[in-house]
Amino acid sequence: SILFSEAMDLKRPNEDFGGLGAKRHRIDAAPSKVLYFRNLSPDTTEQDLTQFCASFGRVMNILRLKEKNQAFAEMDSIASATTLLNFFSSVGNKPIIRNNPVDIQYSSRQQVTVENKPQTYPVGQSGEESLGTILHLTIANPIHPVDCDILHHIFSQYGGAVLRIVFFLKKGAHPALGEYS
């Protein structure tokens, strides 16, 4: 019987063996620039999370786990993540995203990696979108022939150095992408 009581003492502090099927929550992780969100509403988007975190620093990456109502947000620094957590712990209220109280804590991850993520433009600290470096252009019904040299000449007059131009041939229109430095 001594072995049984010792085994009970080894129970994790956040684990509820006798509860009504309550999920085991993570033990607090060491400070990290990655924050772990849980109890998100199903309609919470990556954009919602980015706007929520942007007041506390630059958001580098978001990984949304929709099926689990969870997410990871990578901030630009541990200081930004700590500022966010300290703000809500000092207020004493749970943070609310999309009218839903959520839980936020440090993640054991040190960075968020997302494969096959579409091109996004980060939101700055003031909430406005940062300018991208890719310009999409469609030339409809051109009078003169249009090629990459002409587009390079046009693109180089507006902004930084032109890194590359991608030109698509389609009937009736000439879509192109130009990338600036």
PDB file of N, CA and C in Angstrom, residues 20-91:
ATOM      1  N   LEU A  20     -14.158  14.861 -14.213  1.00  0.00           N
ATOM      2  CA  LEU A  20     -15.133  14.360 -15.179  1.00  0.00           C
ATOM      3  C   LEU A  20     -14.541  14.342 -16.580  1.00  0.00           C
ATOM      4  N   GLY A  21     -13.429  13.678 -16.724  1.00  0.00           N
ATOM      5  CA  GLY A  21     -12.808  13.594 -18.041  1.00  0.00           C
ATOM      6  C   GLY A  21     -12.130  14.885 -18.456  1.00  0.00           C
ATOM      7  N   ALA A  22     -11.748  15.718 -17.500  1.00  0.00           N
ATOM      8  CA  ALA A  22     -11.096  16.983 -17.828  1.00  0.00           C
ATOM      9  C   ALA A  22      -9.772  16.719 -18.530  1.00  0.00           C
ATOM     10  N   LYS A  23      -9.489  17.527 -19.521  1.00  0.00           N
ATOM     11  CA  LYS A  23      -8.240  17.363 -20.251  1.00  0.00           C
ATOM     12  C   LYS A  23      -7.072  17.803 -19.387  1.00  0.00           C
ATOM     13  N   ARG A  24      -5.954  17.144 -19.585  1.00  0.00           N
ATOM     14  CA  ARG A  24      -4.748  17.511 -18.876  1.00  0.00           C
ATOM     15  C   ARG A  24      -4.157  18.730 -19.574  1.00  0.00           C
ATOM     16  N   HIS A  25      -3.878  19.782 -18.827  1.00  0.00           N
ATOM     17  CA  HIS A  25      -3.292  20.982 -19.406  1.00  0.00           C
ATOM     18  C   HIS A  25      -1.783  20.959 -19.206  1.00  0.00           C
ATOM     19  N   ARG A  26      -1.093  21.696 -20.067  1.00  0.00           N
ATOM     20  CA  ARG A  26       0.360  21.729 -20.008  1.00  0.00           C
ATOM     21  C   ARG A  26       0.859  22.333 -18.709  1.00  0.00           C
ATOM     22  N   ILE A  27       1.990  21.854 -18.271  1.00  0.00           N
ATOM     23  CA  ILE A  27       2.695  22.487 -17.173  1.00  0.00           C
ATOM     24  C   ILE A  27       3.381  23.704 -17.776  1.00  0.00           C
ATOM     25  N   ASP A  28       3.431  24.819 -17.048  1.00  0.00           N
ATOM     26  CA  ASP A  28       3.994  26.045 -17.582  1.00  0.00           C
ATOM     27  C   ASP A  28       5.378  25.816 -18.166  1.00  0.00           C
ATOM     28  N   ALA A  29       5.558  26.290 -19.398  1.00  0.00           N
ATOM     29  CA  ALA A  29       6.827  26.154 -20.105  1.00  0.00           C
ATOM     30  C   ALA A  29       7.718  27.359 -19.764  1.00  0.00           C
ATOM     31  N   ALA A  30       9.003  27.209 -20.051  1.00  0.00           N
ATOM     32  CA  ALA A  30       9.949  28.303 -19.851  1.00  0.00           C
ATOM     33  C   ALA A  30       9.617  29.425 -20.842  1.00  0.00           C
ATOM     34  N   PRO A  31      10.014  30.667 -20.534  1.00  0.00           N
ATOM     35  CA  PRO A  31       9.740  31.765 -21.469  1.00  0.00           C
ATOM     36  C   PRO A  31      10.233  31.452 -22.878  1.00  0.00           C
ATOM     37  N   SER A  32       9.386  31.784 -23.839  1.00  0.00           N
ATOM     38  CA  SER A  32       9.658  31.512 -25.242  1.00  0.00           C
ATOM     39  C   SER A  32       9.013  32.625 -26.049  1.00  0.00           C
ATOM     40  N   LYS A  33       9.517  32.866 -27.255  1.00  0.00           N
ATOM     41  CA  LYS A  33       8.870  33.865 -28.108  1.00  0.00           C
ATOM     42  C   LYS A  33       7.626  33.284 -28.785  1.00  0.00           C
ATOM     43  N   VAL A  34       7.369  31.988 -28.567  1.00  0.00           N
ATOM     44  CA  VAL A  34       6.178  31.335 -29.128  1.00  0.00           C
ATOM     45  C   VAL A  34       5.128  31.208 -28.026  1.00  0.00           C
ATOM     46  N   LEU A  35       3.919  31.669 -28.331  1.00  0.00           N
ATOM     47  CA  LEU A  35       2.797  31.578 -27.399  1.00  0.00           C
ATOM     48  C   LEU A  35       1.833  30.496 -27.859  1.00  0.00           C
ATOM     49  N   TYR A  36       1.250  29.799 -26.882  1.00  0.00           N
ATOM     50  CA  TYR A  36       0.304  28.720 -27.139  1.00  0.00           C
ATOM     51  C   TYR A  36      -1.084  29.214 -26.738  1.00  0.00           C
ATOM     52  N   PHE A  37      -2.038  29.172 -27.673  1.00  0.00           N
ATOM     53  CA  PHE A  37      -3.411  29.586 -27.437  1.00  0.00           C
ATOM     54  C   PHE A  37      -4.293  28.349 -27.425  1.00  0.00           C
ATOM     55  N   ARG A  38      -5.224  28.266 -26.486  1.00  0.00           N
ATOM     56  CA  ARG A  38      -6.200  27.176 -26.490  1.00  0.00           C
ATOM     57  C   ARG A  38      -7.567  27.744 -26.135  1.00  0.00           C
ATOM     58  N   ASN A  39      -8.586  26.939 -26.410  1.00  0.00           N
ATOM     59  CA  ASN A  39      -9.988  27.331 -26.226  1.00  0.00           C
ATOM     60  C   ASN A  39     -10.397  28.441 -27.188  1.00  0.00           C
ATOM     61  N   LEU A  40      -9.810  28.451 -28.389  1.00  0.00           N
ATOM     62  CA  LEU A  40     -10.207  29.423 -29.406  1.00  0.00           C
ATOM     63  C   LEU A  40     -11.565  29.032 -29.975  1.00  0.00           C
ATOM     64  N   SER A  41     -12.323  30.022 -30.408  1.00  0.00           N
ATOM     65  CA  SER A  41     -13.586  29.693 -31.068  1.00  0.00           C
ATOM     66  C   SER A  41     -13.265  29.140 -32.457  1.00  0.00           C
ATOM     67  N   PRO A  42     -14.118  28.286 -32.992  1.00  0.00           N
ATOM     68  CA  PRO A  42     -13.847  27.671 -34.297  1.00  0.00           C
ATOM     69  C   PRO A  42     -13.699  28.686 -35.435  1.00  0.00           C
ATOM     70  N   ASP A  43     -14.308  29.869 -35.300  1.00  0.00           N
ATOM     71  CA  ASP A  43     -14.226  30.853 -36.378  1.00  0.00           C
ATOM     72  C   ASP A  43     -13.049  31.821 -36.232  1.00  0.00           C
ATOM     73  N   THR A  44     -12.173  31.598 -35.254  1.00  0.00           N
ATOM     74  CA  THR A  44     -10.984  32.435 -35.100  1.00  0.00           C
ATOM     75  C   THR A  44     -10.017  32.166 -36.253  1.00  0.00           C
ATOM     76  N   THR A  45      -9.541  33.228 -36.886  1.00  0.00           N
ATOM     77  CA  THR A  45      -8.642  33.100 -38.033  1.00  0.00           C
ATOM     78  C   THR A  45      -7.221  33.492 -37.645  1.00  0.00           C
ATOM     79  N   GLU A  46      -6.275  33.198 -38.542  1.00  0.00           N
ATOM     80  CA  GLU A  46      -4.889  33.624 -38.345  1.00  0.00           C
ATOM     81  C   GLU A  46      -4.814  35.144 -38.276  1.00  0.00           C
ATOM     82  N   GLN A  47      -5.632  35.820 -39.078  1.00  0.00           N
ATOM     83  CA  GLN A  47      -5.654  37.286 -39.074  1.00  0.00           C
ATOM     84  C   GLN A  47      -6.119  37.820 -37.717  1.00  0.00           C
ATOM     85  N   ASP A  48      -7.115  37.180 -37.106  1.00  0.00           N
ATOM     86  CA  ASP A  48      -7.575  37.583 -35.774  1.00  0.00           C
ATOM     87  C   ASP A  48      -6.427  37.497 -34.768  1.00  0.00           C
ATOM     88  N   LEU A  49      -5.695  36.396 -34.816  1.00  0.00           N
ATOM     89  CA  LEU A  49      -4.587  36.195 -33.886  1.00  0.00           C
ATOM     90  C   LEU A  49      -3.464  37.199 -34.144  1.00  0.00           C
ATOM     91  N   THR A  50      -3.185  37.457 -35.413  1.00  0.00           N
ATOM     92  CA  THR A  50      -2.142  38.424 -35.755  1.00  0.00           C
ATOM     93  C   THR A  50      -2.510  39.808 -35.232  1.00  0.00           C
ATOM     94  N   GLN A  51      -3.737  40.234 -35.448  1.00  0.00           N
ATOM     95  CA  GLN A  51      -4.169  41.542 -34.954  1.00  0.00           C
ATOM     96  C   GLN A  51      -4.164  41.591 -33.433  1.00  0.00           C
ATOM     97  N   PHE A  52      -4.546  40.504 -32.796  1.00  0.00           N
ATOM     98  CA  PHE A  52      -4.553  40.443 -31.332  1.00  0.00           C
ATOM     99  C   PHE A  52      -3.139  40.622 -30.773  1.00  0.00           C
ATOM    100  N   CYS A  53      -2.160  39.949 -31.369  1.00  0.00           N
ATOM    101  CA  CYS A  53      -0.779  39.971 -30.861  1.00  0.00           C
ATOM    102  C   CYS A  53       0.008  41.200 -31.305  1.00  0.00           C
ATOM    103  N   ALA A  54      -0.390  41.850 -32.400  1.00  0.00           N
ATOM    104  CA  ALA A  54       0.396  42.937 -32.991  1.00  0.00           C
ATOM    105  C   ALA A  54       0.591  44.127 -32.060  1.00  0.00           C
ATOM    106  N   SER A  55      -0.293  44.327 -31.106  1.00  0.00           N
ATOM    107  CA  SER A  55      -0.146  45.441 -30.162  1.00  0.00           C
ATOM    108  C   SER A  55       1.048  45.256 -29.226  1.00  0.00           C
ATOM    109  N   PHE A  56       1.538  44.051 -29.135  1.00  0.00           N
ATOM    110  CA  PHE A  56       2.615  43.745 -28.192  1.00  0.00           C
ATOM    111  C   PHE A  56       3.953  43.510 -28.883  1.00  0.00           C
ATOM    112  N   GLY A  57       3.990  43.521 -30.204  1.00  0.00           N
ATOM    113  CA  GLY A  57       5.226  43.303 -30.952  1.00  0.00           C
ATOM    114  C   GLY A  57       4.926  42.724 -32.320  1.00  0.00           C
ATOM    115  N   ARG A  58       5.971  42.530 -33.076  1.00  0.00           N
ATOM    116  CA  ARG A  58       5.816  42.001 -34.434  1.00  0.00           C
ATOM    117  C   ARG A  58       5.515  40.503 -34.389  1.00  0.00           C
ATOM    118  N   VAL A  59       4.526  40.090 -35.154  1.00  0.00           N
ATOM    119  CA  VAL A  59       4.140  38.679 -35.232  1.00  0.00           C
ATOM    120  C   VAL A  59       4.888  38.063 -36.408  1.00  0.00           C
ATOM    121  N   MET A  60       5.693  37.047 -36.137  1.00  0.00           N
ATOM    122  CA  MET A  60       6.516  36.435 -37.173  1.00  0.00           C
ATOM    123  C   MET A  60       5.777  35.317 -37.901  1.00  0.00           C
ATOM    124  N   ASN A  61       4.973  34.535 -37.168  1.00  0.00           N
ATOM    125  CA  ASN A  61       4.302  33.383 -37.757  1.00  0.00           C
ATOM    126  C   ASN A  61       3.133  32.955 -36.893  1.00  0.00           C
ATOM    127  N   ILE A  62       2.120  32.407 -37.536  1.00  0.00           N
ATOM    128  CA  ILE A  62       0.948  31.864 -36.834  1.00  0.00           C
ATOM    129  C   ILE A  62       0.699  30.455 -37.356  1.00  0.00           C
ATOM    130  N   LEU A  63       0.458  29.535 -36.448  1.00  0.00           N
ATOM    131  CA  LEU A  63       0.045  28.180 -36.822  1.00  0.00           C
ATOM    132  C   LEU A  63      -1.292  27.929 -36.138  1.00  0.00           C
ATOM    133  N   ARG A  64      -2.353  27.819 -36.920  1.00  0.00           N
ATOM    134  CA  ARG A  64      -3.708  27.624 -36.388  1.00  0.00           C
ATOM    135  C   ARG A  64      -4.071  26.155 -36.519  1.00  0.00           C
ATOM    136  N   LEU A  65      -4.416  25.523 -35.400  1.00  0.00           N
ATOM    137  CA  LEU A  65      -4.868  24.128 -35.364  1.00  0.00           C
ATOM    138  C   LEU A  65      -6.385  24.159 -35.173  1.00  0.00           C
ATOM    139  N   LYS A  66      -7.096  24.328 -36.267  1.00  0.00           N
ATOM    140  CA  LYS A  66      -8.538  24.548 -36.220  1.00  0.00           C
ATOM    141  C   LYS A  66      -9.299  23.404 -35.576  1.00  0.00           C
ATOM    142  N   GLU A  67      -8.906  22.165 -35.900  1.00  0.00           N
ATOM    143  CA  GLU A  67      -9.631  21.003 -35.376  1.00  0.00           C
ATOM    144  C   GLU A  67      -9.502  20.870 -33.866  1.00  0.00           C
ATOM    145  N   LYS A  68      -8.469  21.492 -33.274  1.00  0.00           N
ATOM    146  CA  LYS A  68      -8.274  21.422 -31.824  1.00  0.00           C
ATOM    147  C   LYS A  68      -8.600  22.741 -31.127  1.00  0.00           C
ATOM    148  N   ASN A  69      -9.006  23.759 -31.900  1.00  0.00           N
ATOM    149  CA  ASN A  69      -9.258  25.103 -31.355  1.00  0.00           C
ATOM    150  C   ASN A  69      -8.040  25.644 -30.611  1.00  0.00           C
ATOM    151  N   GLN A  70      -6.880  25.427 -31.220  1.00  0.00           N
ATOM    152  CA  GLN A  70      -5.611  25.879 -30.648  1.00  0.00           C
ATOM    153  C   GLN A  70      -4.809  26.620 -31.707  1.00  0.00           C
ATOM    154  N   ALA A  71      -3.758  27.325 -31.240  1.00  0.00           N
ATOM    155  CA  ALA A  71      -2.873  28.017 -32.176  1.00  0.00           C
ATOM    156  C   ALA A  71      -1.545  28.287 -31.488  1.00  0.00           C
ATOM    157  N   PHE A  72      -0.541  28.540 -32.315  1.00  0.00           N
ATOM    158  CA  PHE A  72       0.767  28.986 -31.860  1.00  0.00           C
ATOM    159  C   PHE A  72       1.057  30.302 -32.568  1.00  0.00           C
ATOM    160  N   ALA A  73       1.552  31.282 -31.822  1.00  0.00           N
ATOM    161  CA  ALA A  73       1.935  32.572 -32.406  1.00  0.00           C
ATOM    162  C   ALA A  73       3.390  32.827 -32.054  1.00  0.00           C
ATOM    163  N   GLU A  74       4.210  33.023 -33.080  1.00  0.00           N
ATOM    164  CA  GLU A  74       5.620  33.325 -32.855  1.00  0.00           C
ATOM    165  C   GLU A  74       5.799  34.836 -32.915  1.00  0.00           C
ATOM    166  N   MET A  75       6.251  35.411 -31.814  1.00  0.00           N
ATOM    167  CA  MET A  75       6.525  36.843 -31.745  1.00  0.00           C
ATOM    168  C   MET A  75       7.976  37.092 -32.153  1.00  0.00           C
ATOM    169  N   ASP A  76       8.341  38.357 -32.316  1.00  0.00           N
ATOM    170  CA  ASP A  76       9.699  38.685 -32.735  1.00  0.00           C
ATOM    171  C   ASP A  76      10.727  38.478 -31.626  1.00  0.00           C
ATOM    172  N   SER A  77      10.274  38.441 -30.371  1.00  0.00           N
ATOM    173  CA  SER A  77      11.212  38.269 -29.263  1.00  0.00           C
ATOM    174  C   SER A  77      10.491  37.703 -28.040  1.00  0.00           C
ATOM    175  N   ILE A  78      11.276  37.205 -27.110  1.00  0.00           N
ATOM    176  CA  ILE A  78      10.715  36.728 -25.838  1.00  0.00           C
ATOM    177  C   ILE A  78      10.099  37.904 -25.088  1.00  0.00           C
ATOM    178  N   ALA A  79      10.717  39.083 -25.208  1.00  0.00           N
ATOM    179  CA  ALA A  79      10.196  40.271 -24.519  1.00  0.00           C
ATOM    180  C   ALA A  79       8.779  40.608 -24.994  1.00  0.00           C
ATOM    181  N   SER A  80       8.520  40.497 -26.291  1.00  0.00           N
ATOM    182  CA  SER A  80       7.169  40.776 -26.813  1.00  0.00           C
ATOM    183  C   SER A  80       6.157  39.770 -26.270  1.00  0.00           C
ATOM    184  N   ALA A  81       6.530  38.497 -26.266  1.00  0.00           N
ATOM    185  CA  ALA A  81       5.626  37.455 -25.744  1.00  0.00           C
ATOM    186  C   ALA A  81       5.374  37.673 -24.252  1.00  0.00           C
ATOM    187  N   THR A  82       6.413  38.014 -23.518  1.00  0.00           N
ATOM    188  CA  THR A  82       6.280  38.254 -22.079  1.00  0.00           C
ATOM    189  C   THR A  82       5.401  39.469 -21.806  1.00  0.00           C
ATOM    190  N   THR A  83       5.545  40.515 -22.605  1.00  0.00           N
ATOM    191  CA  THR A  83       4.707  41.706 -22.451  1.00  0.00           C
ATOM    192  C   THR A  83       3.233  41.352 -22.611  1.00  0.00           C
ATOM    193  N   LEU A  84       2.912  40.542 -23.615  1.00  0.00           N
ATOM    194  CA  LEU A  84       1.532  40.125 -23.837  1.00  0.00           C
ATOM    195  C   LEU A  84       1.006  39.350 -22.630  1.00  0.00           C
ATOM    196  N   LEU A  85       1.760  38.360 -22.173  1.00  0.00           N
ATOM    197  CA  LEU A  85       1.306  37.540 -21.036  1.00  0.00           C
ATOM    198  C   LEU A  85       1.188  38.380 -19.765  1.00  0.00           C
ATOM    199  N   ASN A  86       2.158  39.263 -19.513  1.00  0.00           N
ATOM    200  CA  ASN A  86       2.119  40.107 -18.311  1.00  0.00           C
ATOM    201  C   ASN A  86       0.943  41.064 -18.333  1.00  0.00           C
ATOM    202  N   PHE A  87       0.609  41.574 -19.503  1.00  0.00           N
ATOM    203  CA  PHE A  87      -0.519  42.489 -19.606  1.00  0.00           C
ATOM    204  C   PHE A  87      -1.806  41.816 -19.131  1.00  0.00           C
ATOM    205  N   PHE A  88      -2.066  40.622 -19.623  1.00  0.00           N
ATOM    206  CA  PHE A  88      -3.327  39.964 -19.264  1.00  0.00           C
ATOM    207  C   PHE A  88      -3.303  39.412 -17.841  1.00  0.00           C
ATOM    208  N   SER A  89      -2.127  39.047 -17.325  1.00  0.00           N
ATOM    209  CA  SER A  89      -2.093  38.593 -15.933  1.00  0.00           C
ATOM    210  C   SER A  89      -2.261  39.780 -14.988  1.00  0.00           C
ATOM    211  N   SER A  90      -1.809  40.994 -15.377  1.00  0.00           N
ATOM    212  CA  SER A  90      -1.983  42.168 -14.519  1.00  0.00           C
ATOM    213  C   SER A  90      -3.426  42.667 -14.535  1.00  0.00           C
ATOM    214  N   VAL A  91      -4.117  42.509 -15.651  1.00  0.00           N
ATOM    215  CA  VAL A  91      -5.514  42.923 -15.754  1.00  0.00           C
ATOM    216  C   VAL A  91      -6.399  41.991 -14.942  1.00  0.00           C
TER     217      VAL A  91
END
